[in-house]
Amino acid sequence: MRATGQGGAGAARGNRGARRLLWPLAVAAVVVLLVTGVIVVIQPTGPTPAPAAAPQAINEPLGANPSSSSATATTPAATPSPTGATPTLTPTAKPTTGRTVAPAAPVATSKRKGVGVWTFDGVNQALASSGASWYYTWDVAHQGVTSPQGAEFVPMIWGAKSVTATNLQQARKNGSHLLGFNEPDLKGQAEMTVEQALELWPQLEATGLPLGSPAVAWGGDRPGEWLDRFMAGAKQRGYRVDFIALHWYGGDFTTANAVNQLRSYLQAVHDRYKLPVWLTEFALIDFSNGVRFPTQAQQASFLTAATRMLGGLSWLQRYAWFGLPATDKDQTGLFRTGSEATAVGRAYQAAR
């Protein structure tokens, strides 16, 4: 600290004799101050501790096999169903503890960007943070889920037992579009014959909503398979189908291969039916021998490249990732809790 000496200067102007008497004392005081200042300046303060390293987020799925498969599996995991239907699996998300929350990613939005949602702790916060512009719950309502501002809920008539007057009325009330039956070609899902689906279809048409085809688990591009027979029957009877809904799951975990396989499938379906397409479930899961997931890095890489590719397809109107909640079982999920996005979730947030 630097001293000014203003008090000593005023005394000197008042009494020269006193100045002579006080001079030795003033000199001594100055010496003391200087010595004290030097001591203060050179007093060691000790080393400044280095900041602790930031912990690294752990988002790798447990038990994931990073190896790639040369085959592509299009048979999806069983998806949630509404009351009255019996699926093989109803996901129940339970957050895993002990993981560090990763920094929030910049969130992008797009009218195409959607996600399949079932309830879990923090579902509303996660959905709002995801950037999804639309979502569905495999039902005509979204009980337990609050629609974020700017996000649209799309109802679904899941299966034969879902075709009731109450459900059809709820669908009209809750949405501006309607999704048809969920995987009618798969045992444990809607599991319907083509004839049964065609008999019920006029009731879905009567809602007046733009109507998506039944979403088959596989083979949507193949002559003579479930979707092909349904579309032929609908045309013959003069029924309305406004867009094609599809599911796709890839068993080849190499990003370029998986994206090419997805694009080829979508293009083949569009070429066959000449209708807009909604990709209402997709992810990388290999069902060829049990259930095998890629690493989080592989899944995130695929999601980023796939959504970029989908953005270039003018007839691909919407897509929905499977799904919003993530657990050690549901390793394709985007959020472990309302605020904790997985690596895949952060890739989804940035997707358009």
mmCIF file of C-alpha atoms in Angstrom:
data_model
loop_
_atom_site.group_PDB
_atom_site.id
_atom_site.type_symbol
_atom_site.label_atom_id
_atom_site.label_comp_id
_atom_site.label_asym_id
_atom_site.label_seq_id
_atom_site.Cartn_x
_atom_site.Cartn_y
_atom_site.Cartn_z
ATOM 1 C CA MET A 1 0.000 0.000 0.000
ATOM 2 C CA ARG A 2 1.355 3.375 -0.987
ATOM 3 C CA ALA A 3 1.392 6.222 1.731
ATOM 4 C CA THR A 4 0.711 9.933 0.747
ATOM 5 C CA GLY A 5 2.255 11.864 3.793
ATOM 6 C CA GLN A 6 -0.350 14.684 3.642
ATOM 7 C CA GLY A 7 -0.517 15.213 7.464
ATOM 8 C CA GLY A 8 3.280 15.772 7.796
ATOM 9 C CA ALA A 9 3.294 18.394 5.016
ATOM 10 C CA GLY A 10 0.582 20.515 6.752
ATOM 11 C CA ALA A 11 2.521 20.622 10.052
ATOM 12 C CA ALA A 12 5.645 21.833 8.219
ATOM 13 C CA ARG A 13 3.796 24.801 6.711
ATOM 14 C CA GLY A 14 2.534 25.848 10.238
ATOM 15 C CA ASN A 15 5.741 25.704 12.299
ATOM 16 C CA ARG A 16 9.257 25.480 10.921
ATOM 17 C CA GLY A 17 10.697 24.940 14.424
ATOM 18 C CA ALA A 18 8.442 22.033 15.075
ATOM 19 C CA ARG A 19 9.586 20.614 11.745
ATOM 20 C CA ARG A 20 13.170 20.580 12.970
ATOM 21 C CA LEU A 21 12.146 18.764 16.182
ATOM 22 C CA LEU A 22 9.853 16.266 14.384
ATOM 23 C CA TRP A 23 12.177 15.515 11.496
ATOM 24 C CA PRO A 24 13.996 12.587 13.168
ATOM 25 C CA LEU A 25 10.690 11.067 14.223
ATOM 26 C CA ALA A 26 9.256 11.411 10.714
ATOM 27 C CA VAL A 27 12.302 9.767 9.190
ATOM 28 C CA ALA A 28 11.987 6.878 11.611
ATOM 29 C CA ALA A 29 8.293 6.463 10.794
ATOM 30 C CA VAL A 30 8.973 6.389 7.077
ATOM 31 C CA VAL A 31 11.642 3.752 7.543
ATOM 32 C CA VAL A 32 9.222 1.604 9.541
ATOM 33 C CA LEU A 33 6.530 1.920 6.841
ATOM 34 C CA LEU A 34 8.934 1.034 4.049
ATOM 35 C CA VAL A 35 10.241 -1.998 5.897
ATOM 36 C CA THR A 36 6.692 -3.137 6.683
ATOM 37 C CA GLY A 37 5.691 -2.702 3.039
ATOM 38 C CA VAL A 38 8.562 -4.818 1.846
ATOM 39 C CA ILE A 39 7.635 -7.538 4.302
ATOM 40 C CA VAL A 40 4.024 -7.471 3.113
ATOM 41 C CA VAL A 41 5.054 -7.669 -0.536
ATOM 42 C CA ILE A 42 7.441 -10.577 -0.124
ATOM 43 C CA GLN A 43 5.278 -12.549 2.301
ATOM 44 C CA PRO A 44 4.724 -15.909 0.581
ATOM 45 C CA THR A 45 1.114 -16.866 0.011
ATOM 46 C CA GLY A 46 1.656 -20.483 -0.978
ATOM 47 C CA PRO A 47 0.929 -22.152 -4.336
ATOM 48 C CA THR A 48 -2.512 -21.791 -5.937
ATOM 49 C CA PRO A 49 -4.132 -25.230 -6.198
ATOM 50 C CA ALA A 50 -4.900 -26.404 -9.748
ATOM 51 C CA PRO A 51 -8.605 -26.743 -10.602
ATOM 52 C CA ALA A 52 -10.004 -30.242 -10.412
ATOM 53 C CA ALA A 53 -10.495 -31.952 -13.753
ATOM 54 C CA ALA A 54 -14.111 -32.044 -14.914
ATOM 55 C CA PRO A 55 -15.575 -35.540 -14.676
ATOM 56 C CA GLN A 56 -16.248 -37.274 -17.958
ATOM 57 C CA ALA A 57 -19.846 -38.232 -18.678
ATOM 58 C CA ILE A 58 -20.423 -41.958 -18.849
ATOM 59 C CA ASN A 59 -23.048 -42.855 -21.407
ATOM 60 C CA GLU A 60 -21.883 -46.146 -22.819
ATOM 61 C CA PRO A 61 -24.635 -48.772 -22.554
ATOM 62 C CA LEU A 62 -23.936 -51.722 -20.307
ATOM 63 C CA GLY A 63 -23.051 -54.897 -22.115
ATOM 64 C CA ALA A 64 -23.118 -53.366 -25.583
ATOM 65 C CA ASN A 65 -21.176 -55.191 -28.263
ATOM 66 C CA PRO A 66 -19.321 -52.727 -30.519
ATOM 67 C CA SER A 67 -18.820 -55.215 -33.308
ATOM 68 C CA SER A 68 -20.723 -54.716 -36.550
ATOM 69 C CA SER A 69 -23.091 -57.112 -38.207
ATOM 70 C CA SER A 70 -23.189 -57.564 -41.953
ATOM 71 C CA ALA A 71 -26.949 -58.221 -41.902
ATOM 72 C CA THR A 72 -29.748 -55.740 -41.368
ATOM 73 C CA ALA A 73 -32.580 -56.828 -39.076
ATOM 74 C CA THR A 74 -35.880 -55.077 -39.705
ATOM 75 C CA THR A 75 -37.893 -56.869 -37.005
ATOM 76 C CA PRO A 76 -38.455 -54.230 -34.319
ATOM 77 C CA ALA A 77 -38.693 -54.492 -30.574
ATOM 78 C CA ALA A 78 -42.174 -54.850 -29.178
ATOM 79 C CA THR A 79 -43.719 -51.455 -28.651
ATOM 80 C CA PRO A 80 -46.086 -50.141 -25.992
ATOM 81 C CA SER A 81 -49.801 -50.612 -26.430
ATOM 82 C CA PRO A 82 -52.923 -48.922 -25.116
ATOM 83 C CA THR A 83 -55.442 -50.468 -22.776
ATOM 84 C CA GLY A 84 -57.142 -53.479 -24.294
ATOM 85 C CA ALA A 85 -54.145 -54.777 -26.285
ATOM 86 C CA THR A 86 -51.440 -57.139 -25.079
ATOM 87 C CA PRO A 87 -47.945 -56.441 -26.395
ATOM 88 C CA THR A 88 -44.931 -58.614 -25.684
ATOM 89 C CA LEU A 89 -43.154 -55.741 -23.991
ATOM 90 C CA THR A 90 -44.265 -52.564 -22.266
ATOM 91 C CA PRO A 91 -41.138 -50.531 -21.501
ATOM 92 C CA THR A 92 -40.827 -49.207 -17.970
ATOM 93 C CA ALA A 93 -38.005 -46.716 -17.691
ATOM 94 C CA LYS A 94 -36.038 -46.578 -14.461
ATOM 95 C CA PRO A 95 -33.220 -44.047 -14.291
ATOM 96 C CA THR A 96 -29.771 -45.445 -13.633
ATOM 97 C CA THR A 97 -27.837 -43.655 -10.920
ATOM 98 C CA GLY A 98 -24.149 -42.836 -10.806
ATOM 99 C CA ARG A 99 -23.874 -41.206 -14.217
ATOM 100 C CA THR A 100 -22.578 -37.707 -14.640
ATOM 101 C CA VAL A 101 -24.962 -35.304 -16.354
ATOM 102 C CA ALA A 102 -23.432 -34.169 -19.638
ATOM 103 C CA PRO A 103 -23.524 -30.541 -20.753
ATOM 104 C CA ALA A 104 -26.735 -29.526 -22.484
ATOM 105 C CA ALA A 105 -26.552 -29.708 -26.263
ATOM 106 C CA PRO A 106 -27.880 -26.952 -28.514
ATOM 107 C CA VAL A 107 -31.414 -27.997 -29.412
ATOM 108 C CA ALA A 108 -32.646 -27.842 -32.999
ATOM 109 C CA THR A 109 -36.250 -28.178 -34.104
ATOM 110 C CA SER A 110 -37.924 -29.348 -37.280
ATOM 111 C CA LYS A 111 -41.499 -30.140 -38.278
ATOM 112 C CA ARG A 112 -40.329 -33.628 -39.223
ATOM 113 C CA LYS A 113 -38.654 -34.417 -35.916
ATOM 114 C CA GLY A 114 -40.640 -36.692 -33.596
ATOM 115 C CA VAL A 115 -40.251 -39.365 -30.928
ATOM 116 C CA GLY A 116 -42.116 -42.296 -29.435
ATOM 117 C CA VAL A 117 -42.941 -41.614 -25.777
ATOM 118 C CA TRP A 118 -43.937 -43.666 -22.768
ATOM 119 C CA THR A 119 -44.049 -42.343 -19.225
ATOM 120 C CA PHE A 120 -41.072 -42.276 -16.884
ATOM 121 C CA ASP A 121 -39.753 -40.017 -14.138
ATOM 122 C CA GLY A 122 -39.090 -36.660 -15.802
ATOM 123 C CA VAL A 123 -40.889 -37.436 -19.056
ATOM 124 C CA ASN A 124 -42.296 -33.918 -19.473
ATOM 125 C CA GLN A 125 -38.947 -32.199 -18.952
ATOM 126 C CA ALA A 126 -37.210 -34.640 -21.271
ATOM 127 C CA LEU A 127 -39.787 -34.214 -24.027
ATOM 128 C CA ALA A 128 -39.582 -30.433 -23.794
ATOM 129 C CA SER A 129 -35.768 -30.576 -23.880
ATOM 130 C CA SER A 130 -35.613 -32.978 -26.811
ATOM 131 C CA GLY A 131 -36.618 -30.533 -29.538
ATOM 132 C CA ALA A 132 -39.314 -32.888 -30.859
ATOM 133 C CA SER A 133 -42.033 -31.126 -32.837
ATOM 134 C CA TRP A 134 -44.392 -34.085 -32.577
ATOM 135 C CA TYR A 135 -44.751 -37.274 -30.571
ATOM 136 C CA TYR A 136 -47.025 -40.251 -30.082
ATOM 137 C CA THR A 137 -47.724 -42.787 -27.337
ATOM 138 C CA TRP A 138 -49.173 -45.752 -29.294
ATOM 139 C CA ASP A 139 -52.591 -44.633 -28.033
ATOM 140 C CA VAL A 140 -55.320 -42.078 -28.727
ATOM 141 C CA ALA A 141 -54.347 -39.996 -25.670
ATOM 142 C CA HIS A 142 -51.166 -38.918 -23.896
ATOM 143 C CA GLN A 143 -52.034 -39.634 -20.272
ATOM 144 C CA GLY A 144 -49.224 -38.565 -17.939
ATOM 145 C CA VAL A 145 -47.467 -36.586 -20.678
ATOM 146 C CA THR A 146 -47.789 -32.826 -21.119
ATOM 147 C CA SER A 147 -47.330 -31.549 -24.659
ATOM 148 C CA PRO A 148 -44.542 -28.940 -24.791
ATOM 149 C CA GLN A 149 -45.299 -25.632 -26.414
ATOM 150 C CA GLY A 150 -45.156 -26.048 -30.170
ATOM 151 C CA ALA A 151 -45.205 -29.871 -30.058
ATOM 152 C CA GLU A 152 -48.051 -31.869 -31.603
ATOM 153 C CA PHE A 153 -49.486 -35.113 -30.244
ATOM 154 C CA VAL A 154 -50.488 -37.678 -32.891
ATOM 155 C CA PRO A 155 -52.997 -40.357 -31.813
ATOM 156 C CA MET A 156 -52.882 -43.996 -32.936
ATOM 157 C CA ILE A 157 -55.498 -46.721 -33.239
ATOM 158 C CA TRP A 158 -53.237 -49.524 -32.046
ATOM 159 C CA GLY A 159 -55.131 -52.696 -32.981
ATOM 160 C CA ALA A 160 -58.497 -54.331 -33.512
ATOM 161 C CA LYS A 161 -59.600 -53.881 -29.886
ATOM 162 C CA SER A 162 -58.739 -50.174 -30.108
ATOM 163 C CA VAL A 163 -61.421 -49.560 -32.728
ATOM 164 C CA THR A 164 -64.151 -48.266 -30.432
ATOM 165 C CA ALA A 165 -66.445 -45.263 -30.653
ATOM 166 C CA THR A 166 -64.778 -43.739 -27.579
ATOM 167 C CA ASN A 167 -61.260 -44.121 -28.977
ATOM 168 C CA LEU A 168 -62.232 -42.767 -32.372
ATOM 169 C CA GLN A 169 -63.850 -39.756 -30.728
ATOM 170 C CA GLN A 170 -60.727 -39.199 -28.599
ATOM 171 C CA ALA A 171 -58.543 -39.403 -31.705
ATOM 172 C CA ARG A 172 -60.570 -36.693 -33.423
ATOM 173 C CA LYS A 173 -60.362 -34.526 -30.328
ATOM 174 C CA ASN A 174 -56.649 -34.994 -29.604
ATOM 175 C CA GLY A 175 -54.937 -34.885 -32.970
ATOM 176 C CA SER A 176 -54.765 -33.466 -36.470
ATOM 177 C CA HIS A 177 -53.493 -36.750 -37.968
ATOM 178 C CA LEU A 178 -54.179 -40.416 -37.180
ATOM 179 C CA LEU A 179 -51.785 -43.367 -37.219
ATOM 180 C CA GLY A 180 -53.151 -46.764 -38.193
ATOM 181 C CA PHE A 181 -52.528 -50.181 -36.667
ATOM 182 C CA ASN A 182 -49.188 -50.949 -34.971
ATOM 183 C CA GLU A 183 -47.244 -53.824 -36.557
ATOM 184 C CA PRO A 184 -50.256 -55.919 -37.570
ATOM 185 C CA ASP A 185 -47.848 -58.350 -39.224
ATOM 186 C CA LEU A 186 -46.073 -59.201 -35.949
ATOM 187 C CA LYS A 187 -47.133 -61.663 -33.279
ATOM 188 C CA GLY A 188 -47.561 -59.946 -29.917
ATOM 189 C CA GLN A 189 -48.291 -56.590 -31.513
ATOM 190 C CA ALA A 190 -51.535 -55.701 -33.355
ATOM 191 C CA GLU A 191 -51.353 -59.114 -35.071
ATOM 192 C CA MET A 192 -54.195 -58.740 -37.545
ATOM 193 C CA THR A 193 -55.032 -60.357 -40.827
ATOM 194 C CA VAL A 194 -55.191 -58.107 -43.858
ATOM 195 C CA GLU A 195 -58.904 -58.851 -44.204
ATOM 196 C CA GLN A 196 -59.584 -57.877 -40.581
ATOM 197 C CA ALA A 197 -57.712 -54.599 -40.998
ATOM 198 C CA LEU A 198 -59.611 -53.775 -44.178
ATOM 199 C CA GLU A 199 -62.972 -54.450 -42.519
ATOM 200 C CA LEU A 200 -62.176 -52.006 -39.711
ATOM 201 C CA TRP A 201 -60.525 -49.344 -41.860
ATOM 202 C CA PRO A 202 -63.668 -47.351 -42.782
ATOM 203 C CA GLN A 203 -64.142 -46.517 -39.074
ATOM 204 C CA LEU A 204 -60.677 -44.922 -38.996
ATOM 205 C CA GLU A 205 -61.454 -43.056 -42.211
ATOM 206 C CA ALA A 206 -64.654 -41.705 -40.653
ATOM 207 C CA THR A 207 -62.630 -39.573 -38.206
ATOM 208 C CA GLY A 208 -61.866 -37.299 -41.137
ATOM 209 C CA LEU A 209 -58.231 -37.026 -40.059
ATOM 210 C CA PRO A 210 -55.331 -37.526 -42.501
ATOM 211 C CA LEU A 211 -54.745 -41.245 -42.074
ATOM 212 C CA GLY A 212 -51.521 -43.263 -42.080
ATOM 213 C CA SER A 213 -51.331 -46.865 -43.187
ATOM 214 C CA PRO A 214 -50.819 -49.681 -40.717
ATOM 215 C CA ALA A 215 -47.113 -49.594 -39.744
ATOM 216 C CA VAL A 216 -45.682 -52.978 -40.635
ATOM 217 C CA ALA A 217 -42.635 -54.380 -38.865
ATOM 218 C CA TRP A 218 -40.908 -55.391 -42.079
ATOM 219 C CA GLY A 219 -41.338 -56.073 -45.795
ATOM 220 C CA GLY A 220 -43.148 -52.880 -46.688
ATOM 221 C CA ASP A 221 -41.396 -52.840 -50.065
ATOM 222 C CA ARG A 222 -42.068 -56.462 -51.000
ATOM 223 C CA PRO A 223 -44.800 -57.660 -53.354
ATOM 224 C CA GLY A 224 -47.296 -59.974 -51.678
ATOM 225 C CA GLU A 225 -46.356 -59.108 -48.086
ATOM 226 C CA TRP A 226 -48.784 -57.716 -45.495
ATOM 227 C CA LEU A 227 -48.609 -54.021 -46.483
ATOM 228 C CA ASP A 228 -48.735 -54.775 -50.186
ATOM 229 C CA ARG A 229 -51.872 -56.878 -49.774
ATOM 230 C CA PHE A 230 -53.477 -54.241 -47.546
ATOM 231 C CA MET A 231 -52.776 -51.419 -49.988
ATOM 232 C CA ALA A 232 -54.099 -53.496 -52.895
ATOM 233 C CA GLY A 233 -57.279 -54.248 -50.944
ATOM 234 C CA ALA A 234 -57.730 -50.610 -49.932
ATOM 235 C CA LYS A 235 -57.392 -49.502 -53.542
ATOM 236 C CA GLN A 236 -59.848 -52.126 -54.728
ATOM 237 C CA ARG A 237 -62.423 -51.008 -52.146
ATOM 238 C CA GLY A 238 -61.840 -47.306 -52.652
ATOM 239 C CA TYR A 239 -60.480 -46.759 -49.152
ATOM 240 C CA ARG A 240 -58.381 -43.742 -48.233
ATOM 241 C CA VAL A 241 -54.731 -43.985 -47.115
ATOM 242 C CA ASP A 242 -53.025 -40.589 -46.986
ATOM 243 C CA PHE A 243 -49.468 -41.635 -46.093
ATOM 244 C CA ILE A 244 -47.410 -44.748 -45.428
ATOM 245 C CA ALA A 245 -46.185 -45.376 -41.863
ATOM 246 C CA LEU A 246 -43.059 -47.529 -41.543
ATOM 247 C CA HIS A 247 -40.773 -49.021 -38.895
ATOM 248 C CA TRP A 248 -37.092 -49.809 -39.483
ATOM 249 C CA TYR A 249 -34.387 -51.325 -37.260
ATOM 250 C CA GLY A 250 -30.870 -51.876 -38.568
ATOM 251 C CA GLY A 251 -28.612 -54.730 -37.531
ATOM 252 C CA ASP A 252 -25.516 -53.393 -39.304
ATOM 253 C CA PHE A 253 -23.894 -50.930 -36.899
ATOM 254 C CA THR A 254 -21.573 -49.331 -39.466
ATOM 255 C CA THR A 255 -23.004 -45.851 -39.978
ATOM 256 C CA ALA A 256 -22.662 -45.601 -43.755
ATOM 257 C CA ASN A 257 -24.098 -49.083 -44.318
ATOM 258 C CA ALA A 258 -27.036 -48.523 -41.979
ATOM 259 C CA VAL A 259 -27.949 -45.158 -43.493
ATOM 260 C CA ASN A 260 -27.788 -46.574 -47.031
ATOM 261 C CA GLN A 261 -29.965 -49.537 -46.057
ATOM 262 C CA LEU A 262 -32.550 -47.256 -44.449
ATOM 263 C CA ARG A 263 -32.648 -44.963 -47.449
ATOM 264 C CA SER A 264 -32.996 -47.857 -49.874
ATOM 265 C CA TYR A 265 -35.931 -49.260 -47.903
ATOM 266 C CA LEU A 266 -37.743 -45.936 -47.697
ATOM 267 C CA GLN A 267 -37.154 -45.216 -51.379
ATOM 268 C CA ALA A 268 -38.453 -48.629 -52.424
ATOM 269 C CA VAL A 269 -41.647 -48.177 -50.389
ATOM 270 C CA HIS A 270 -42.223 -44.689 -51.764
ATOM 271 C CA ASP A 271 -41.601 -45.854 -55.322
ATOM 272 C CA ARG A 272 -44.108 -48.662 -54.848
ATOM 273 C CA TYR A 273 -47.040 -46.687 -53.406
ATOM 274 C CA LYS A 274 -46.319 -43.104 -54.530
ATOM 275 C CA LEU A 275 -47.435 -41.712 -51.180
ATOM 276 C CA PRO A 276 -45.712 -39.574 -48.527
ATOM 277 C CA VAL A 277 -43.904 -41.579 -45.864
ATOM 278 C CA TRP A 278 -43.735 -41.286 -42.072
ATOM 279 C CA LEU A 279 -40.927 -43.258 -40.426
ATOM 280 C CA THR A 280 -42.597 -43.771 -37.054
ATOM 281 C CA GLU A 281 -39.996 -46.040 -35.410
ATOM 282 C CA PHE A 282 -36.302 -46.394 -36.190
ATOM 283 C CA ALA A 283 -32.996 -47.113 -34.466
ATOM 284 C CA LEU A 284 -30.099 -49.561 -34.620
ATOM 285 C CA ILE A 285 -30.996 -52.855 -32.925
ATOM 286 C CA ASP A 286 -29.912 -56.271 -34.146
ATOM 287 C CA PHE A 287 -32.656 -58.900 -33.660
ATOM 288 C CA SER A 288 -30.980 -61.614 -35.729
ATOM 289 C CA ASN A 289 -29.811 -63.561 -32.659
ATOM 290 C CA GLY A 290 -31.512 -62.279 -29.543
ATOM 291 C CA VAL A 291 -31.224 -58.532 -29.034
ATOM 292 C CA ARG A 292 -27.931 -56.703 -29.558
ATOM 293 C CA PHE A 293 -27.345 -52.961 -29.283
ATOM 294 C CA PRO A 294 -24.513 -50.848 -30.707
ATOM 295 C CA THR A 295 -22.408 -48.597 -28.517
ATOM 296 C CA GLN A 296 -23.746 -45.176 -27.672
ATOM 297 C CA ALA A 297 -21.181 -43.654 -30.034
ATOM 298 C CA GLN A 298 -22.331 -45.890 -32.905
ATOM 299 C CA GLN A 299 -25.998 -45.171 -32.233
ATOM 300 C CA ALA A 300 -25.377 -41.412 -32.017
ATOM 301 C CA SER A 301 -23.351 -41.451 -35.225
ATOM 302 C CA PHE A 302 -26.130 -43.279 -37.039
ATOM 303 C CA LEU A 303 -28.821 -40.925 -35.715
ATOM 304 C CA THR A 304 -26.884 -37.866 -36.859
ATOM 305 C CA ALA A 305 -26.205 -39.228 -40.349
ATOM 306 C CA ALA A 306 -29.687 -40.735 -40.755
ATOM 307 C CA THR A 307 -31.567 -37.558 -39.865
ATOM 308 C CA ARG A 308 -29.358 -35.600 -42.238
ATOM 309 C CA MET A 309 -30.254 -38.075 -44.975
ATOM 310 C CA LEU A 310 -33.968 -37.984 -44.105
ATOM 311 C CA GLY A 311 -33.933 -34.198 -44.379
ATOM 312 C CA GLY A 312 -33.069 -34.564 -48.050
ATOM 313 C CA LEU A 313 -36.111 -36.721 -48.899
ATOM 314 C CA SER A 314 -38.913 -34.389 -49.975
ATOM 315 C CA TRP A 315 -41.580 -37.091 -49.612
ATOM 316 C CA LEU A 316 -40.423 -38.137 -46.104
ATOM 317 C CA GLN A 317 -42.802 -35.974 -44.074
ATOM 318 C CA ARG A 318 -41.958 -37.052 -40.514
ATOM 319 C CA TYR A 319 -39.754 -39.363 -38.485
ATOM 320 C CA ALA A 320 -39.887 -40.573 -34.874
ATOM 321 C CA TRP A 321 -36.983 -42.068 -32.938
ATOM 322 C CA PHE A 322 -37.551 -45.078 -30.699
ATOM 323 C CA GLY A 323 -37.798 -43.810 -28.051
ATOM 324 C CA LEU A 324 -37.603 -41.018 -25.464
ATOM 325 C CA PRO A 325 -36.749 -42.900 -22.200
ATOM 326 C CA ALA A 326 -33.427 -44.695 -21.739
ATOM 327 C CA THR A 327 -32.509 -47.464 -19.333
ATOM 328 C CA ASP A 328 -29.923 -50.228 -19.362
ATOM 329 C CA LYS A 329 -32.632 -52.248 -21.108
ATOM 330 C CA ASP A 330 -33.853 -49.511 -23.475
ATOM 331 C CA GLN A 331 -30.445 -48.551 -24.825
ATOM 332 C CA THR A 332 -31.725 -46.609 -27.816
ATOM 333 C CA GLY A 333 -33.407 -44.049 -25.521
ATOM 334 C CA LEU A 334 -32.660 -40.337 -25.420
ATOM 335 C CA PHE A 335 -33.038 -39.397 -21.725
ATOM 336 C CA ARG A 336 -32.268 -41.297 -18.526
ATOM 337 C CA THR A 337 -33.985 -38.656 -16.423
ATOM 338 C CA GLY A 338 -35.745 -35.436 -17.236
ATOM 339 C CA SER A 339 -32.450 -33.556 -17.372
ATOM 340 C CA GLU A 340 -29.925 -36.261 -18.278
ATOM 341 C CA ALA A 341 -29.599 -36.860 -22.003
ATOM 342 C CA THR A 342 -27.644 -39.846 -23.276
ATOM 343 C CA ALA A 343 -25.059 -39.484 -26.039
ATOM 344 C CA VAL A 344 -27.844 -40.513 -28.406
ATOM 345 C CA GLY A 345 -30.114 -37.908 -26.834
ATOM 346 C CA ARG A 346 -27.588 -35.162 -27.422
ATOM 347 C CA ALA A 347 -27.314 -36.233 -31.063
ATOM 348 C CA TYR A 348 -31.103 -36.123 -31.324
ATOM 349 C CA GLN A 349 -31.233 -32.646 -29.791
ATOM 350 C CA ALA A 350 -28.911 -31.390 -32.525
ATOM 351 C CA ALA A 351 -30.794 -33.208 -35.316
ATOM 352 C CA ARG A 352 -33.243 -31.481 -37.620
#
